[in-house]
PDB file of C-alpha atoms in Angstrom:
ATOM      1  CA  MET A  13     108.242  95.501 106.137  1.00  0.00           C
ATOM      2  CA  SER A  14     107.039  92.866 104.241  1.00  0.00           C
ATOM      3  CA  LEU A  15     103.668  93.220 101.800  1.00  0.00           C
ATOM      4  CA  LEU A  16     102.218  90.006 104.164  1.00  0.00           C
ATOM      5  CA  GLN A  17     102.666  91.162 108.019  1.00  0.00           C
ATOM      6  CA  CYS A  18     104.732  88.578 110.198  1.00  0.00           C
ATOM      7  CA  CYS A  19     103.750  87.322 113.502  1.00  0.00           C
ATOM      8  CA  MET A  20     105.816  84.966 115.210  1.00  0.00           C
ATOM      9  CA  TYR A  21     105.104  83.221 118.593  1.00  0.00           C
ATOM     10  CA  LEU A  22     108.048  82.111 120.304  1.00  0.00           C
ATOM     11  CA  LEU A  23     106.839  79.209 122.838  1.00  0.00           C
ATOM     12  CA  GLY A  24     108.367  77.299 125.329  1.00  0.00           C
ATOM     13  CA  ILE A  25     109.251  77.002 128.882  1.00  0.00           C
ATOM     14  CA  MET A  26     112.883  78.520 129.350  1.00  0.00           C
ATOM     15  CA  ALA A  27     113.218  82.460 128.709  1.00  0.00           C
ATOM     16  CA  ALA A  28     117.063  82.071 128.276  1.00  0.00           C
ATOM     17  CA  VAL A  29     116.584  79.549 125.620  1.00  0.00           C
ATOM     18  CA  LYS A  30     113.845  81.682 123.881  1.00  0.00           C
ATOM     19  CA  VAL A  31     115.842  84.860 124.260  1.00  0.00           C
ATOM     20  CA  GLN A  32     118.537  82.986 122.435  1.00  0.00           C
ATOM     21  CA  PHE A  33     116.153  81.651 119.724  1.00  0.00           C
ATOM     22  CA  GLU A  34     114.967  85.723 119.471  1.00  0.00           C
ATOM     23  CA  ILE A  35     118.484  86.708 118.770  1.00  0.00           C
ATOM     24  CA  LEU A  36     119.000  84.182 116.152  1.00  0.00           C
ATOM     25  CA  ILE A  37     116.055  84.151 114.107  1.00  0.00           C
ATOM     26  CA  VAL A  38     113.834  87.230 115.120  1.00  0.00           C
ATOM     27  CA  ASP A  39     116.578  90.013 114.697  1.00  0.00           C
ATOM     28  CA  ARG A  40     117.876  88.276 111.647  1.00  0.00           C
ATOM     29  CA  LEU A  41     114.288  88.598 110.027  1.00  0.00           C
ATOM     30  CA  GLY A  42     114.073  92.206 110.964  1.00  0.00           C
ATOM     31  CA  ILE A  43     111.151  91.966 113.148  1.00  0.00           C
ATOM     32  CA  SER A  44     111.400  95.068 115.290  1.00  0.00           C
ATOM     33  CA  ILE A  45     108.685  94.646 118.115  1.00  0.00           C
ATOM     34  CA  ASN A  46     109.539  91.634 120.368  1.00  0.00           C
ATOM     35  CA  ILE A  47     106.918  91.488 123.017  1.00  0.00           C
ATOM     36  CA  ASP A  48     108.642  89.506 126.489  1.00  0.00           C
ATOM     37  CA  PRO A  49     106.217  89.335 129.352  1.00  0.00           C
ATOM     38  CA  ASP A  50     109.236  88.460 131.595  1.00  0.00           C
ATOM     39  CA  SER A  51     111.009  92.087 130.348  1.00  0.00           C
ATOM     40  CA  LEU A  52     107.882  93.728 131.021  1.00  0.00           C
ATOM     41  CA  ALA A  53     107.593  92.230 134.590  1.00  0.00           C
ATOM     42  CA  GLY A  54     111.138  93.544 135.144  1.00  0.00           C
ATOM     43  CA  SER A  55     110.332  97.260 133.913  1.00  0.00           C
ATOM     44  CA  PHE A  56     107.429  97.284 136.216  1.00  0.00           C
ATOM     45  CA  ASP A  57     109.383  95.775 139.069  1.00  0.00           C
ATOM     46  CA  ALA A  58     113.124  95.057 138.929  1.00  0.00           C
ATOM     47  CA  ASP A  59     113.414  94.336 142.327  1.00  0.00           C
ATOM     48  CA  GLN A  60     110.457  91.671 142.627  1.00  0.00           C
ATOM     49  CA  PRO A  61     109.369  90.906 139.012  1.00  0.00           C
ATOM     50  CA  ASP A  62     107.212  88.057 139.712  1.00  0.00           C
ATOM     51  CA  ARG A  63     104.912  89.940 141.724  1.00  0.00           C
ATOM     52  CA  ARG A  64     104.006  91.922 138.419  1.00  0.00           C
ATOM     53  CA  LYS A  65     103.453  88.610 135.893  1.00  0.00           C
ATOM     54  CA  VAL A  66      99.879  89.390 135.604  1.00  0.00           C
ATOM     55  CA  SER A  67     100.377  93.027 134.891  1.00  0.00           C
ATOM     56  CA  ALA A  68     103.043  91.958 132.400  1.00  0.00           C
ATOM     57  CA  GLY A  69     100.814  89.358 130.636  1.00  0.00           C
ATOM     58  CA  LYS A  70      97.893  92.165 130.256  1.00  0.00           C
ATOM     59  CA  GLU A  71     100.288  94.464 128.934  1.00  0.00           C
ATOM     60  CA  ALA A  72     101.519  91.928 126.438  1.00  0.00           C
ATOM     61  CA  ILE A  73      98.487  91.011 125.022  1.00  0.00           C
ATOM     62  CA  LYS A  74      97.502  94.837 124.700  1.00  0.00           C
ATOM     63  CA  LEU A  75     100.873  95.521 122.763  1.00  0.00           C
ATOM     64  CA  ALA A  76     100.463  92.736 120.361  1.00  0.00           C
ATOM     65  CA  ARG A  77      96.694  93.507 119.564  1.00  0.00           C
ATOM     66  CA  ASP A  78      98.023  97.105 118.902  1.00  0.00           C
ATOM     67  CA  CYS A  79     100.493  95.408 116.636  1.00  0.00           C
ATOM     68  CA  ILE A  80      97.767  93.735 114.711  1.00  0.00           C
ATOM     69  CA  ARG A  81      95.409  97.096 114.780  1.00  0.00           C
ATOM     70  CA  HIS A  82      98.202  98.829 113.222  1.00  0.00           C
ATOM     71  CA  ASN A  83      99.585  95.940 110.920  1.00  0.00           C
ATOM     72  CA  ARG A  84     103.122  95.820 112.161  1.00  0.00           C
ATOM     73  CA  ASP A  85     105.480  92.895 112.317  1.00  0.00           C
ATOM     74  CA  PHE A  86     106.122  91.390 115.897  1.00  0.00           C
ATOM     75  CA  SER A  87     107.267  88.535 117.828  1.00  0.00           C
ATOM     76  CA  ILE A  88     105.884  87.399 121.528  1.00  0.00           C
ATOM     77  CA  GLU A  89     106.845  84.768 123.953  1.00  0.00           C
ATOM     78  CA  THR A  90     104.586  82.862 125.540  1.00  0.00           C
ATOM     79  CA  THR A  91     104.421  79.673 127.419  1.00  0.00           C
ATOM     80  CA  LEU A  92     100.501  79.127 125.980  1.00  0.00           C
ATOM     81  CA  ALA A  93      99.228  79.336 129.616  1.00  0.00           C
ATOM     82  CA  GLY A  94      96.073  81.229 128.728  1.00  0.00           C
ATOM     83  CA  ARG A  95      93.498  81.351 125.932  1.00  0.00           C
ATOM     84  CA  ASN A  96      94.507  84.885 124.819  1.00  0.00           C
ATOM     85  CA  VAL A  97      97.279  83.580 122.688  1.00  0.00           C
ATOM     86  CA  ILE A  98      95.153  81.283 120.507  1.00  0.00           C
ATOM     87  CA  ARG A  99      92.561  84.244 120.177  1.00  0.00           C
ATOM     88  CA  LEU A 100      95.226  86.715 119.037  1.00  0.00           C
ATOM     89  CA  MET A 101      96.890  83.995 116.785  1.00  0.00           C
ATOM     90  CA  ARG A 102      93.195  84.078 115.114  1.00  0.00           C
ATOM     91  CA  ASP A 103      93.035  87.693 114.926  1.00  0.00           C
ATOM     92  CA  ALA A 104      96.497  88.151 113.417  1.00  0.00           C
ATOM     93  CA  LYS A 105      95.619  85.740 110.756  1.00  0.00           C
ATOM     94  CA  ALA A 106      92.395  87.011 109.861  1.00  0.00           C
ATOM     95  CA  ASN A 107      93.935  90.233 109.706  1.00  0.00           C
ATOM     96  CA  GLY A 108      96.663  89.213 106.839  1.00  0.00           C
ATOM     97  CA  PHE A 109      99.302  88.343 109.230  1.00  0.00           C
ATOM     98  CA  GLU A 110     101.298  85.316 108.426  1.00  0.00           C
ATOM     99  CA  VAL A 111     101.337  83.373 111.671  1.00  0.00           C
ATOM    100  CA  THR A 112     104.536  81.235 112.523  1.00  0.00           C
ATOM    101  CA  MET A 113     105.302  79.468 115.843  1.00  0.00           C
ATOM    102  CA  PHE A 114     108.565  78.026 117.390  1.00  0.00           C
ATOM    103  CA  TYR A 115     108.075  75.645 120.255  1.00  0.00           C
ATOM    104  CA  VAL A 116     111.575  75.619 122.104  1.00  0.00           C
ATOM    105  CA  GLY A 117     111.750  72.386 124.766  1.00  0.00           C
ATOM    106  CA  LEU A 118     114.046  70.424 126.177  1.00  0.00           C
ATOM    107  CA  GLY A 119     114.736  66.618 125.430  1.00  0.00           C
ATOM    108  CA  ASP A 120     114.115  65.242 128.678  1.00  0.00           C
TER     109      ASP A 120
END
């Protein structure tokens, strides 16, 4: 773990692309906690994960806050759909985290 905690945001709309980015970048940097709301929704209801998106989003926020509170490096995948993401970024920064964002998008 580094002296300056790291908080990475993987932003964008395509989950598959964000997962590949996570494999290439986050895993190589040694960030052990990746918060993925889509995976959380699937763990809540494997047959119909879309029905659990709100619960998964709330759990993702809770996990990120826990990482900030306990000074643990983490990454989180998001579409920037709500205001909580910006609040979490500010909170992480205020608590000494280095905040890095990667936006994954398409050319068309």
